[in-house]
Amino acid sequence: MSQSKHAEYHVHVVPLRVLFAVFAALIILTILTVGVTKVDLGGLNIWIALGVAVVKAVLVALYFMHLRWDSPYNGLALVVAFVFVGVFIGFALKDSLEYQKYVERPALLDRLQQQTIPAAVPSEETTEESSSEH
């Protein structure tokens, strides 16, 4: 028989009560996300949606992926990954907002907005039908 020097694998069973509580929290957070879209908070809507998404991702990682009971190194790797994603998104947003003031409106869009659309004129068929009914 071969003897392994690896650590023994031990199973961690999460109680159903905890799983259902996390599931309920995810459902409530999803409802919150949908509810926030119905209220106009301006630029705050996207930040609230992103915050709720991060909380949901952390809940899934901690409980459904068992990171809560895993080695601290894996938790650290998750936190570092979230930080780098946040930094990347932050720099991308800063960069895109920096150039927004230099983007000009297309002239075609201005012309289309200035044009007036003529009112619909009833056709001869509809005027004949309406006069014959009376």
Coordinates of C-alpha atoms in Angstrom, one line a residue:
M1 CA 0.0 0.0 0.0
S2 CA 1.2 3.4 -0.7
Q3 CA 1.3 6.0 2.0
S4 CA 0.4 9.5 1.0
K5 CA 1.8 12.5 2.7
H6 CA -1.2 14.6 1.7
A7 CA -3.5 15.9 4.3
E8 CA -6.6 13.8 4.7
Y9 CA -9.7 15.1 3.0
H10 CA -12.5 15.8 5.5
V11 CA -16.1 16.4 4.4
H12 CA -17.9 19.4 5.7
V13 CA -21.6 19.2 5.5
V14 CA -23.5 22.5 5.6
P15 CA -26.8 22.3 7.5
L16 CA -29.8 22.8 5.3
R17 CA -31.0 25.6 7.5
V18 CA -27.9 27.6 6.5
L19 CA -28.3 26.8 2.8
F20 CA -31.9 27.9 2.9
A21 CA -31.0 31.1 4.7
V22 CA -28.4 31.9 2.1
F23 CA -30.8 31.1 -0.6
A24 CA -33.5 33.4 0.9
A25 CA -30.9 36.2 1.2
L26 CA -30.0 35.8 -2.5
I27 CA -33.7 36.0 -3.4
I28 CA -34.2 39.1 -1.3
L29 CA -31.1 40.7 -2.8
T30 CA -32.4 39.9 -6.3
I31 CA -35.7 41.5 -5.5
L32 CA -33.8 44.5 -4.1
T33 CA -31.9 44.8 -7.3
V34 CA -35.0 44.7 -9.4
G35 CA -36.7 47.2 -7.0
V36 CA -33.9 49.7 -7.2
T37 CA -34.2 49.7 -11.0
K38 CA -37.8 50.9 -10.7
V39 CA -36.7 54.0 -8.6
D40 CA -34.7 56.7 -10.4
L41 CA -31.7 57.4 -8.2
G42 CA -29.6 58.8 -11.1
G43 CA -26.0 57.5 -11.2
L44 CA -26.5 55.8 -7.8
N45 CA -28.5 53.0 -9.4
I46 CA -25.5 51.3 -11.0
W47 CA -23.5 51.5 -7.8
I48 CA -26.3 50.0 -5.7
A49 CA -26.7 47.2 -8.3
L50 CA -23.0 46.5 -8.3
G51 CA -22.8 46.5 -4.5
V52 CA -25.7 44.0 -4.3
A53 CA -24.1 41.9 -7.0
V54 CA -20.8 41.8 -5.0
V55 CA -22.7 40.8 -1.8
K56 CA -24.5 38.0 -3.7
A57 CA -21.2 36.8 -5.2
V58 CA -19.6 36.7 -1.8
L59 CA -22.5 34.7 -0.3
V60 CA -22.3 32.2 -3.1
A61 CA -18.5 31.8 -2.8
L62 CA -18.6 31.5 1.0
Y63 CA -21.5 29.1 1.4
F64 CA -22.1 27.2 -1.8
M65 CA -18.4 26.9 -2.7
H66 CA -17.6 26.2 1.0
L67 CA -14.9 28.9 1.2
R68 CA -16.1 29.8 4.7
W69 CA -14.7 26.4 5.9
D70 CA -11.8 26.2 3.6
S71 CA -8.2 27.3 4.2
P72 CA -7.7 31.0 4.7
Y73 CA -5.4 31.1 1.7
N74 CA -8.3 30.4 -0.7
G75 CA -10.3 33.2 1.0
L76 CA -7.4 35.6 0.6
A77 CA -7.2 34.6 -3.1
L78 CA -10.9 35.5 -3.5
V79 CA -10.5 38.9 -1.8
V80 CA -7.4 39.7 -3.9
A81 CA -9.3 38.7 -7.1
F82 CA -12.2 41.0 -6.1
V83 CA -9.8 43.9 -5.4
F84 CA -8.1 43.5 -8.7
V85 CA -11.4 43.4 -10.6
G86 CA -12.6 46.5 -8.7
V87 CA -9.3 48.3 -9.5
F88 CA -9.7 47.3 -13.2
I89 CA -13.3 48.5 -13.4
G90 CA -12.4 51.7 -11.6
F91 CA -9.6 52.6 -14.0
A92 CA -11.7 51.7 -17.0
L93 CA -14.5 53.9 -15.8
K94 CA -12.1 56.8 -15.0
D95 CA -10.6 56.4 -18.5
S96 CA -13.9 56.4 -20.3
L97 CA -15.2 59.4 -18.3
E98 CA -12.0 61.3 -19.1
Y99 CA -12.6 61.2 -22.9
Q100 CA -16.4 61.7 -22.8
K101 CA -16.1 65.5 -22.9
Y102 CA -14.1 65.3 -26.2
V103 CA -16.8 63.2 -28.0
E104 CA -18.9 65.5 -30.3
R105 CA -22.5 64.9 -31.1
P106 CA -23.0 63.7 -34.6
A107 CA -24.4 66.5 -36.8
L108 CA -26.9 64.0 -38.3
L109 CA -28.4 63.6 -34.8
D110 CA -28.9 67.3 -34.4
R111 CA -30.5 67.6 -37.9
L112 CA -32.9 64.7 -37.2
Q113 CA -34.0 66.3 -33.9
Q114 CA -34.7 69.6 -35.5
Q115 CA -36.8 68.1 -38.3
T116 CA -40.5 68.1 -37.7
I117 CA -42.6 65.1 -38.6
P118 CA -45.7 66.1 -40.6
A119 CA -49.0 65.1 -39.1
A120 CA -50.7 62.1 -40.5
V121 CA -53.3 62.9 -43.1
P122 CA -56.2 60.6 -43.3
S123 CA -56.5 58.6 -46.5
E124 CA -59.4 58.9 -48.9
E125 CA -60.7 55.5 -47.9
T126 CA -61.0 56.3 -44.3
T127 CA -62.8 59.6 -45.0
E128 CA -65.3 57.9 -47.3
E129 CA -66.0 55.1 -44.8
S130 CA -66.6 57.6 -42.0
S131 CA -68.9 59.8 -44.1
S132 CA -70.9 56.8 -45.3
E133 CA -71.5 55.6 -41.7
H134 CA -73.3 58.9 -40.8

